[in-house]
Coordinates of C-alpha atoms in Angstrom, one line a residue:
M2 CA -18.3 19.2 22.3
K3 CA -15.0 20.7 21.5
V4 CA -13.0 20.3 18.2
L5 CA -9.4 21.4 18.4
V6 CA -7.7 22.4 15.1
T7 CA -4.0 22.7 15.4
D8 CA -3.0 23.1 11.7
P9 CA -4.7 25.6 9.3
I10 CA -7.5 24.2 7.2
A11 CA -9.9 25.9 4.8
D12 CA -12.7 27.9 6.3
A13 CA -15.3 25.7 4.6
G14 CA -14.2 22.8 7.0
L15 CA -14.5 25.0 10.1
D16 CA -18.0 26.1 8.9
V17 CA -19.1 22.5 8.7
L18 CA -18.1 21.9 12.4
R19 CA -19.7 25.1 13.6
D20 CA -22.9 24.5 11.7
A21 CA -23.1 21.1 13.5
G22 CA -23.0 22.9 16.8
Y23 CA -19.5 22.1 17.9
E24 CA -17.1 24.5 19.7
V25 CA -14.2 25.0 17.4
E26 CA -10.9 26.0 19.0
T27 CA -7.9 26.8 16.7
G28 CA -4.3 26.7 18.0
Y29 CA -1.9 26.7 15.1
D30 CA 1.3 27.2 17.2
L31 CA 0.5 24.7 19.9
E32 CA 3.3 22.3 21.0
G33 CA 4.7 20.6 24.1
D34 CA 2.8 21.3 27.3
A35 CA 0.5 23.8 25.6
L36 CA -0.7 21.2 23.2
L37 CA -1.2 18.7 26.0
E38 CA -3.2 21.2 28.0
A39 CA -5.4 22.3 25.0
I40 CA -6.2 18.7 24.0
A41 CA -7.1 17.5 27.5
D42 CA -10.8 18.2 27.1
A43 CA -11.0 18.0 23.3
N44 CA -13.5 15.5 21.7
A45 CA -11.9 15.7 18.3
L46 CA -8.5 16.8 16.9
I47 CA -7.9 18.0 13.3
V48 CA -4.4 18.2 12.0
R49 CA -2.4 18.4 8.8
S50 CA 1.3 17.4 8.7
G51 CA 2.5 20.0 11.2
T52 CA 1.2 18.5 14.4
E53 CA 2.9 15.4 15.8
V54 CA 0.1 13.3 17.4
T55 CA 2.2 11.1 19.6
A56 CA 1.3 8.6 22.3
E57 CA 1.8 11.3 24.9
V58 CA -0.6 13.6 23.2
L59 CA -3.2 10.8 22.8
E60 CA -2.8 9.8 26.5
A61 CA -3.5 13.4 27.5
A62 CA -6.7 13.5 25.6
E63 CA -9.1 11.5 27.7
E64 CA -12.2 12.7 25.9
L65 CA -10.8 12.3 22.4
V66 CA -13.0 10.3 19.9
I67 CA -11.3 11.0 16.6
V68 CA -8.1 12.4 15.0
G69 CA -8.9 13.8 11.5
R70 CA -6.1 14.3 9.1
A71 CA -6.9 17.0 6.5
G72 CA -5.0 15.2 3.8
I73 CA -3.8 11.7 3.1
G74 CA -0.5 11.2 4.9
V75 CA -0.7 10.1 8.5
D76 CA 3.0 9.6 9.3
N77 CA 2.7 12.3 12.0
I78 CA 0.0 10.3 13.9
D79 CA 0.8 7.3 16.1
I80 CA -2.0 5.1 14.8
D81 CA -1.1 2.2 17.1
A82 CA -1.3 4.4 20.1
A83 CA -4.6 5.9 18.9
T84 CA -6.0 2.4 18.6
D85 CA -4.9 1.5 22.1
Q86 CA -6.7 4.6 23.3
G87 CA -9.8 3.7 21.3
V88 CA -9.4 6.8 19.1
I89 CA -10.4 6.7 15.5
V90 CA -7.9 8.0 13.0
A91 CA -9.3 9.2 9.7
N92 CA -7.8 10.9 6.7
A93 CA -9.1 12.5 3.5
P94 CA -7.5 10.5 0.6
E95 CA -9.8 11.7 -2.2
G96 CA -9.8 15.4 -1.7
N97 CA -6.6 16.0 -3.6
V98 CA -6.8 13.4 -6.2
R99 CA -7.8 15.8 -9.0
A100 CA -5.1 18.3 -7.9
A101 CA -2.4 15.7 -7.9
A102 CA -3.5 14.4 -11.3
E103 CA -3.5 17.9 -12.8
H104 CA -0.1 18.7 -11.4
T105 CA 1.1 15.4 -12.9
V106 CA -0.2 16.5 -16.3
A107 CA 1.3 20.0 -15.9
M108 CA 4.7 18.5 -15.0
T109 CA 4.5 16.2 -18.0
F110 CA 3.9 19.1 -20.4
A111 CA 6.7 21.1 -18.6
A112 CA 9.2 18.3 -19.1
A113 CA 8.1 17.6 -22.7
R114 CA 8.6 21.3 -23.7
S115 CA 11.3 22.4 -21.3
I116 CA 9.0 25.2 -20.2
P117 CA 10.8 26.2 -16.9
Q118 CA 14.3 26.1 -18.5
A119 CA 13.2 28.3 -21.4
H120 CA 11.5 30.7 -19.0
V121 CA 14.7 31.0 -16.9
R122 CA 16.8 31.7 -19.9
L123 CA 14.4 34.3 -21.3
K124 CA 14.2 36.1 -18.0
A125 CA 18.0 36.2 -18.0
G126 CA 17.9 38.0 -21.3
E127 CA 18.5 35.0 -23.7
W128 CA 16.3 34.3 -26.7
A129 CA 17.2 30.6 -26.7
K130 CA 14.6 29.6 -29.4
G131 CA 17.0 27.2 -31.1
D132 CA 18.1 25.4 -27.9
F133 CA 14.8 23.7 -27.0
L134 CA 13.3 21.0 -29.2
G135 CA 10.3 19.6 -27.4
A136 CA 8.3 16.4 -27.6
E137 CA 4.6 16.2 -28.4
L138 CA 2.4 13.9 -26.3
D139 CA 0.0 12.9 -29.1
G140 CA 0.8 9.4 -30.3
K141 CA 3.3 8.8 -27.6
T142 CA 3.1 6.0 -25.0
L143 CA 2.4 6.8 -21.4
G144 CA 3.7 4.4 -18.8
I145 CA 1.8 4.5 -15.5
V146 CA 3.3 2.9 -12.4
G147 CA 0.4 2.5 -9.9
L148 CA -3.2 2.6 -11.3
G149 CA -4.9 3.7 -8.2
R150 CA -7.1 6.8 -7.9
V151 CA -4.6 9.3 -9.0
G152 CA -3.1 7.0 -11.7
Q153 CA -6.6 6.4 -13.1
E154 CA -7.3 10.1 -13.2
V155 CA -4.0 10.8 -15.0
A156 CA -4.8 8.0 -17.4
K157 CA -8.2 9.5 -18.3
K158 CA -6.7 13.0 -18.9
L159 CA -3.7 11.9 -21.0
D160 CA -5.7 9.3 -22.9
S161 CA -7.8 12.2 -24.2
L162 CA -4.6 13.8 -25.6
G163 CA -4.0 10.8 -27.9
M164 CA -1.5 8.9 -25.8
E165 CA -1.3 5.1 -25.7
L166 CA -1.5 3.8 -22.1
V167 CA 0.5 1.0 -20.6
A168 CA 0.4 0.4 -16.9
F169 CA 2.2 -1.6 -14.2
D170 CA 0.1 -2.5 -11.3
P171 CA 0.1 -6.2 -10.1
Y172 CA -3.0 -5.8 -8.1
I173 CA -5.5 -4.3 -10.5
S174 CA -7.8 -6.3 -12.7
Q175 CA -7.5 -6.3 -16.5
E176 CA -11.2 -5.4 -16.6
R177 CA -10.6 -2.2 -14.7
A178 CA -7.6 -1.4 -16.9
D179 CA -9.7 -2.1 -20.0
R180 CA -12.2 0.5 -18.9
L181 CA -9.4 3.1 -18.8
G182 CA -8.0 2.0 -22.2
A183 CA -4.8 0.8 -20.5
E184 CA -2.8 -2.3 -21.3
L185 CA -1.3 -4.0 -18.2
A186 CA 2.3 -5.0 -18.4
D187 CA 5.2 -6.0 -16.1
L188 CA 7.5 -3.2 -14.9
E189 CA 10.3 -3.9 -17.4
D190 CA 7.9 -3.9 -20.3
C191 CA 6.1 -0.8 -19.1
L192 CA 9.4 1.1 -18.8
S193 CA 10.8 0.0 -22.1
R194 CA 7.7 1.0 -24.0
A195 CA 7.1 4.3 -22.2
D196 CA 7.9 7.7 -23.8
F197 CA 6.7 9.3 -20.6
L198 CA 6.5 7.5 -17.2
T199 CA 4.3 8.7 -14.3
I200 CA 4.5 7.3 -10.8
H201 CA 1.5 6.9 -8.4
T202 CA 2.3 3.9 -6.3
P203 CA 2.4 4.1 -2.5
L204 CA 5.7 4.1 -0.7
T205 CA 6.1 0.7 0.9
P206 CA 9.2 -1.5 1.6
E207 CA 8.5 -3.2 -1.8
T208 CA 8.3 0.0 -3.8
E209 CA 11.1 2.0 -2.0
G210 CA 13.9 2.5 -4.6
M211 CA 11.8 0.6 -7.2
I212 CA 13.0 2.9 -10.0
G213 CA 16.8 2.6 -9.9
A214 CA 19.6 2.7 -12.4
A215 CA 18.6 -0.5 -14.3
E216 CA 15.0 0.7 -14.6
L217 CA 16.1 4.1 -15.8
D218 CA 18.2 2.4 -18.5
A219 CA 15.0 0.6 -19.6
L220 CA 13.3 4.1 -19.9
E221 CA 16.1 5.2 -22.3
G222 CA 15.1 8.3 -24.2
G223 CA 12.0 8.8 -22.1
Y224 CA 10.7 11.3 -19.5
L225 CA 10.0 10.5 -15.8
V226 CA 7.3 12.3 -13.8
N227 CA 6.8 11.7 -10.0
V228 CA 4.0 13.6 -8.2
G229 CA 3.3 10.5 -6.0
R230 CA 5.7 9.7 -3.2
G231 CA 9.3 10.4 -2.6
G232 CA 11.7 7.5 -2.2
I233 CA 10.4 5.4 -5.0
V234 CA 12.9 6.8 -7.4
D235 CA 16.7 6.6 -6.7
E236 CA 17.4 10.3 -7.0
D237 CA 21.2 9.9 -7.4
A238 CA 20.7 7.4 -10.2
L239 CA 18.2 9.7 -11.9
A240 CA 20.5 12.7 -11.7
A241 CA 23.3 10.5 -13.3
K242 CA 21.0 9.3 -16.1
L243 CA 19.8 12.8 -16.8
E244 CA 23.4 14.0 -17.0
D245 CA 24.5 11.3 -19.5
G246 CA 21.4 11.6 -21.6
T247 CA 19.9 8.2 -20.9
V248 CA 16.8 9.9 -19.6
A249 CA 15.6 12.8 -21.7
G250 CA 14.0 14.7 -18.8
A251 CA 12.4 14.4 -15.4
A252 CA 9.8 16.4 -13.3
L253 CA 9.6 15.6 -9.6
D254 CA 7.3 17.1 -6.9
V255 CA 8.2 14.6 -4.1
F256 CA 11.5 13.5 -2.7
A257 CA 13.0 11.0 -0.3
E258 CA 14.0 13.8 2.0
E259 CA 11.9 17.0 2.2
P260 CA 12.8 19.8 2.0
L261 CA 15.2 18.7 -0.7
P262 CA 18.7 18.9 0.7
E263 CA 21.0 21.6 -0.7
D264 CA 23.5 19.0 -1.9
S265 CA 21.0 17.0 -3.9
P266 CA 22.5 16.2 -7.3
L267 CA 19.1 16.9 -8.9
L268 CA 19.6 20.6 -8.2
E269 CA 22.6 20.6 -10.6
V270 CA 20.8 19.0 -13.5
E271 CA 19.2 21.3 -16.1
D272 CA 16.8 18.6 -17.4
A273 CA 15.3 18.1 -13.9
I274 CA 12.2 20.1 -13.1
L275 CA 11.6 20.3 -9.4
T276 CA 8.6 21.6 -7.4
P277 CA 8.3 21.7 -3.5
H278 CA 5.5 19.1 -3.0
L279 CA 2.8 21.1 -4.6
G280 CA 0.6 18.2 -5.8
A281 CA -2.3 19.0 -3.3
S282 CA -1.7 22.8 -3.3
T283 CA -4.8 24.1 -4.9
E284 CA -7.6 26.1 -3.3
A285 CA -10.2 23.4 -4.3
A286 CA -8.1 20.5 -3.0
Q287 CA -7.5 22.3 0.4
E288 CA -11.3 23.0 0.6
N289 CA -12.2 19.4 -0.3
V290 CA -9.9 17.8 2.3
A291 CA -11.1 20.3 5.0
V292 CA -14.7 19.6 4.3
S293 CA -14.2 15.8 4.1
T294 CA -12.3 15.8 7.4
A295 CA -14.9 17.9 9.1
E296 CA -17.7 15.6 7.9
Q297 CA -15.9 12.6 9.3
V298 CA -15.5 14.3 12.7
V299 CA -19.2 15.1 12.7
A300 CA -20.0 11.5 11.9
A301 CA -17.7 10.1 14.6
L302 CA -19.0 12.5 17.3
A303 CA -22.5 11.4 16.3
E304 CA -21.5 7.7 16.7
E305 CA -22.0 7.1 13.0
P306 CA -19.8 5.3 10.5
V307 CA -16.6 7.1 9.5
A308 CA -15.9 6.8 5.8
N309 CA -12.1 6.9 5.8
A310 CA -11.3 5.5 9.2
L311 CA -7.9 3.8 9.2
N312 CA -8.2 1.9 12.5
A313 CA -11.8 1.7 13.7
P314 CA -13.2 -1.8 14.0
S315 CA -16.9 -2.6 13.4
I316 CA -17.7 -5.5 15.6
D317 CA -20.0 -6.2 18.5
E318 CA -18.0 -6.0 21.7
T319 CA -19.6 -9.2 23.1
A320 CA -18.4 -11.1 20.1
F321 CA -14.9 -9.8 20.0
P322 CA -13.4 -12.3 22.5
R323 CA -14.7 -15.2 20.3
L324 CA -13.6 -13.6 17.0
E325 CA -10.3 -12.0 17.9
P326 CA -8.2 -15.1 17.2
Y327 CA -9.9 -15.7 13.9
I328 CA -9.3 -12.1 12.9
N329 CA -5.6 -12.8 13.2
I330 CA -5.8 -16.2 11.4
A331 CA -7.8 -14.7 8.5
E332 CA -5.3 -11.8 8.1
T333 CA -2.3 -14.3 8.2
A334 CA -3.9 -16.7 5.7
G335 CA -4.5 -13.7 3.4
K336 CA -0.9 -12.6 3.6
V337 CA 0.4 -16.1 2.9
A338 CA -1.9 -16.7 0.0
A339 CA -1.2 -13.3 -1.6
Q340 CA 2.6 -13.8 -1.3
L341 CA 2.4 -17.3 -2.9
L342 CA 0.3 -16.3 -5.9
D343 CA 2.2 -15.3 -9.1
G344 CA 0.7 -12.4 -11.0
R345 CA -2.1 -10.0 -10.2
I346 CA -5.0 -10.8 -7.9
E347 CA -8.4 -10.8 -9.6
S348 CA -10.5 -12.4 -6.9
V349 CA -10.5 -13.3 -3.2
E350 CA -12.8 -15.9 -1.6
I351 CA -13.0 -16.2 2.2
S352 CA -14.9 -19.3 3.4
Y353 CA -15.8 -20.3 7.0
E354 CA -16.6 -23.8 8.2
G355 CA -17.9 -25.1 11.5
E356 CA -18.9 -23.1 14.6
I357 CA -17.3 -19.9 13.3
A358 CA -19.9 -19.8 10.5
D359 CA -22.6 -18.8 13.1
E360 CA -20.9 -15.5 13.8
D361 CA -21.1 -12.1 12.1
L362 CA -17.9 -12.2 10.1
E363 CA -17.8 -8.9 8.3
F364 CA -14.8 -7.7 10.2
V365 CA -13.0 -11.1 9.9
T366 CA -13.5 -11.0 6.1
A367 CA -12.1 -7.4 6.1
S368 CA -9.1 -8.6 8.1
A369 CA -8.5 -11.3 5.5
L370 CA -8.5 -8.7 2.8
K371 CA -6.1 -6.6 4.9
G372 CA -3.7 -9.5 4.8
V373 CA -4.1 -9.9 1.1
F374 CA -3.5 -6.2 0.3
E375 CA -1.0 -5.3 3.0
P376 CA 2.1 -6.0 0.9
L377 CA 1.1 -3.4 -1.7
E378 CA -1.1 -0.8 -0.1
W379 CA -0.1 2.1 2.1
Q380 CA -2.0 2.1 5.4
V381 CA -4.4 -0.7 4.5
N382 CA -6.4 -2.0 7.4
A383 CA -9.6 -3.9 8.1
V384 CA -11.6 -0.7 7.6
N385 CA -10.4 0.3 4.2
A386 CA -9.5 -3.1 2.7
P387 CA -12.9 -3.7 1.3
Q388 CA -12.8 -0.3 -0.5
I389 CA -9.3 -1.1 -1.8
A390 CA -10.7 -4.3 -3.3
D391 CA -13.5 -2.4 -5.0
D392 CA -11.1 0.3 -6.3
R393 CA -8.8 -2.4 -7.7
G394 CA -11.7 -4.3 -9.3
V395 CA -11.0 -7.4 -7.2
D396 CA -14.0 -9.7 -6.8
V397 CA -14.6 -10.6 -3.1
T398 CA -16.9 -13.5 -2.0
E399 CA -17.7 -14.8 1.4
S400 CA -19.2 -18.2 2.1
K401 CA -20.2 -20.1 5.2
T402 CA -21.1 -23.7 6.1
R403 CA -21.9 -25.2 9.5
Q404 CA -20.3 -28.4 8.2
A405 CA -16.6 -29.0 8.9
E406 CA -14.8 -32.3 8.2
D407 CA -11.7 -32.1 10.3
F408 CA -11.9 -29.0 12.5
Q409 CA -14.2 -27.3 15.0
S410 CA -13.8 -24.1 13.0
L411 CA -11.8 -23.3 9.8
V412 CA -11.0 -20.1 7.9
S413 CA -9.9 -20.4 4.3
V414 CA -8.6 -17.6 2.1
T415 CA -8.3 -18.3 -1.7
V416 CA -6.7 -15.7 -4.0
S417 CA -7.0 -16.2 -7.7
G418 CA -5.4 -14.6 -10.8
A419 CA -5.8 -15.2 -14.5
D420 CA -4.2 -18.6 -14.5
D421 CA -3.7 -19.7 -11.0
D422 CA -5.1 -19.7 -7.5
V423 CA -3.7 -20.3 -4.0
S424 CA -5.7 -21.5 -0.9
V425 CA -4.6 -21.2 2.7
D426 CA -6.6 -22.6 5.6
G427 CA -6.2 -21.7 9.3
T428 CA -7.7 -22.7 12.6
L429 CA -7.2 -22.7 16.3
F430 CA -5.7 -25.6 18.3
A431 CA -6.5 -25.9 22.0
G432 CA -8.7 -22.9 21.9
D433 CA -6.2 -20.1 21.2
D434 CA -3.2 -21.6 19.4
P435 CA -3.3 -20.4 15.7
R436 CA -2.1 -22.8 13.0
I437 CA -1.9 -22.9 9.2
V438 CA -3.3 -26.4 8.5
R439 CA -3.6 -26.5 4.7
I440 CA -1.8 -24.8 1.8
D441 CA -3.3 -25.7 -1.6
G442 CA -4.6 -28.9 -0.3
Y443 CA -1.4 -30.0 1.4
R444 CA -2.0 -30.8 5.1
V445 CA 0.5 -29.0 7.3
D446 CA 0.7 -27.9 10.9
A447 CA 2.6 -24.6 10.6
I448 CA 3.0 -21.9 13.2
P449 CA 2.1 -18.6 11.4
H450 CA 4.7 -16.2 12.8
G451 CA 7.7 -14.2 11.8
K452 CA 9.6 -15.4 8.7
M453 CA 8.7 -18.4 6.7
V454 CA 10.0 -20.3 3.7
I455 CA 7.6 -22.5 1.7
T456 CA 9.1 -24.9 -0.8
R457 CA 7.6 -27.3 -3.3
N458 CA 9.8 -30.2 -4.3
T459 CA 9.7 -33.8 -5.6
D460 CA 9.2 -36.3 -2.8
E461 CA 12.5 -38.1 -2.7
P462 CA 15.4 -38.7 -0.3
G463 CA 17.9 -36.0 0.3
V464 CA 15.8 -33.0 -0.6
I465 CA 15.1 -31.8 2.9
G466 CA 18.8 -32.3 3.7
L467 CA 19.7 -30.1 0.7
I468 CA 17.4 -27.4 1.9
G469 CA 18.8 -27.5 5.4
T470 CA 22.4 -27.4 4.0
V471 CA 21.7 -24.4 1.8
M472 CA 20.0 -22.5 4.6
G473 CA 23.0 -23.3 6.8
D474 CA 25.4 -22.1 4.2
H475 CA 23.6 -18.8 4.1
D476 CA 23.5 -18.5 7.9
V477 CA 19.7 -19.0 8.0
N478 CA 18.7 -21.0 11.1
I479 CA 15.6 -23.2 10.7
A480 CA 13.4 -22.9 13.8
G481 CA 10.7 -25.3 12.7
M482 CA 9.6 -27.5 9.8
F483 CA 6.2 -28.8 8.7
N484 CA 6.1 -31.3 5.8
A485 CA 3.3 -32.6 3.6
R486 CA 3.1 -34.6 0.4
E487 CA 0.5 -35.6 -2.2
T488 CA 1.6 -39.2 -2.6
H489 CA 4.7 -41.2 -2.0
G490 CA 7.2 -40.1 -4.7
G491 CA 4.9 -37.3 -5.9
E492 CA 5.2 -33.6 -4.9
A493 CA 5.8 -32.3 -1.4
L494 CA 5.3 -29.0 0.3
T495 CA 7.3 -27.9 3.3
V496 CA 6.9 -24.9 5.5
Y497 CA 10.0 -23.7 7.4
N498 CA 10.0 -21.1 10.2
V499 CA 13.4 -19.3 10.0
D500 CA 15.1 -16.8 12.3
S501 CA 16.5 -14.4 9.8
D502 CA 15.9 -13.0 6.3
V503 CA 16.5 -15.4 3.4
P504 CA 18.8 -13.9 0.8
E505 CA 18.0 -14.2 -2.9
S506 CA 21.2 -16.1 -3.3
A507 CA 19.9 -18.9 -1.1
K508 CA 16.7 -19.1 -3.1
A509 CA 18.7 -19.2 -6.3
D510 CA 20.9 -22.0 -4.9
L511 CA 17.8 -24.1 -4.0
E512 CA 16.0 -23.4 -7.3
A513 CA 19.1 -24.5 -9.2
D514 CA 18.4 -28.1 -8.0
E515 CA 16.0 -29.9 -10.4
R516 CA 14.2 -31.5 -7.5
I517 CA 13.1 -28.0 -6.2
I518 CA 9.9 -26.9 -7.9
G519 CA 9.6 -23.6 -6.2
V520 CA 10.7 -21.5 -3.2
R521 CA 8.8 -18.6 -1.6
Y522 CA 10.0 -16.4 1.3
I523 CA 7.2 -14.9 3.3
T524 CA 7.2 -12.4 6.2
L525 CA 4.5 -12.1 8.8
N526 CA 3.8 -10.0 11.9
G527 CA 5.7 -7.1 10.4
Q528 CA 9.1 -9.0 10.9

């Protein structure tokens, strides 16, 4: 079997492949027709960030089993096209955790003591001893945004230096934070208390631009360090806050646009320390990701489980036609439930009733977890969602019963936090028509698609008219409505399918009416 390697990886990874008996072909300058020709008979492809694995490339590779990314980012790989072609895509997310954490610590020290600035002045012939008054880390508060693998490693290292730890991560349990000695807080509290702030969250639509001018004001007098992902910090706002002294210093290894443009205002700010995305640039990290990627290629070609597959389902092909609709229902129920819950998720329960309970439902459960975690995790899917739950300290339970009161088959996803829980039930109508049929006990008949608004309100005349009027005033067209109530005159819940985004101003107008108990805007199907 042939493994094509189109971006340089450490020799240790190539040795793993050769020792397994595979033919290894390297082509580090391949592109265009040359790449298509080389990959035509390849069984595996290993890349870093340099090779664009497009749908055209995948279509040309009729023998391809797996694309291995020697690193974490897979922006250069068309995962949807790979899935369509039945090609596994796997990355190496853990190989550079230590390197990224150590670079974060190094950047923190560099910012605290103005090491690069002092170095430049000394090399220029200045003995600027009196111009730099640094900050010690001992006794200071470290704010951590994103307590995933790298965030946890940073927490361990800086905790040992005597720092107090406060973290913002809505999806990690207090128990896991307690083990690290970190106090969980909301973002504003985390920022206002931090002397130093490090960022380790994935870049998602929710986190893009998350640290802007208002957040930097909350960090007043503190230092910001980002070795995570570019685009989370508003770079123009950061440059301005460094210039006016609001933020004492910053150290960034990642940027919204890379390479960093020549006109970036950060380049003009003395208190900004900048490195060219060096977080994973250590010999050990490069060897780790190379070996990890090679081992996954070996497993895939041996038809064994692939540890870090991003798109490979584990389901019997004969059962897939029966389970496919419930996979989508479970994922949707998870998305809805997660977006309705206030606060961090501590547990997820997936239950099955009726005929569906006779099936092997591991992949359906994983799909429900994918729905729960998709709003916060980068590249989450049914393969890695269970591991994300474990990493986050989220308890997951699955239950089955052959008994079903109202439906032939029913999937229920319940997400729970410290003080609340939300349950969403889904089923199929007429064999293949998906429906959300219960939300927190309210019986509805909602089409789970696109954009949805879910309201809770008192059950009295005029409320639905109010909601329709407010939506109309904000140019939001209601495509469908599904209403339920507890008792006459009690509380009601209504699900609206809408044709466009619902602005915050519309939600505010609704919530200003005392009859409206709550409004939640939810997006599904990537819309």
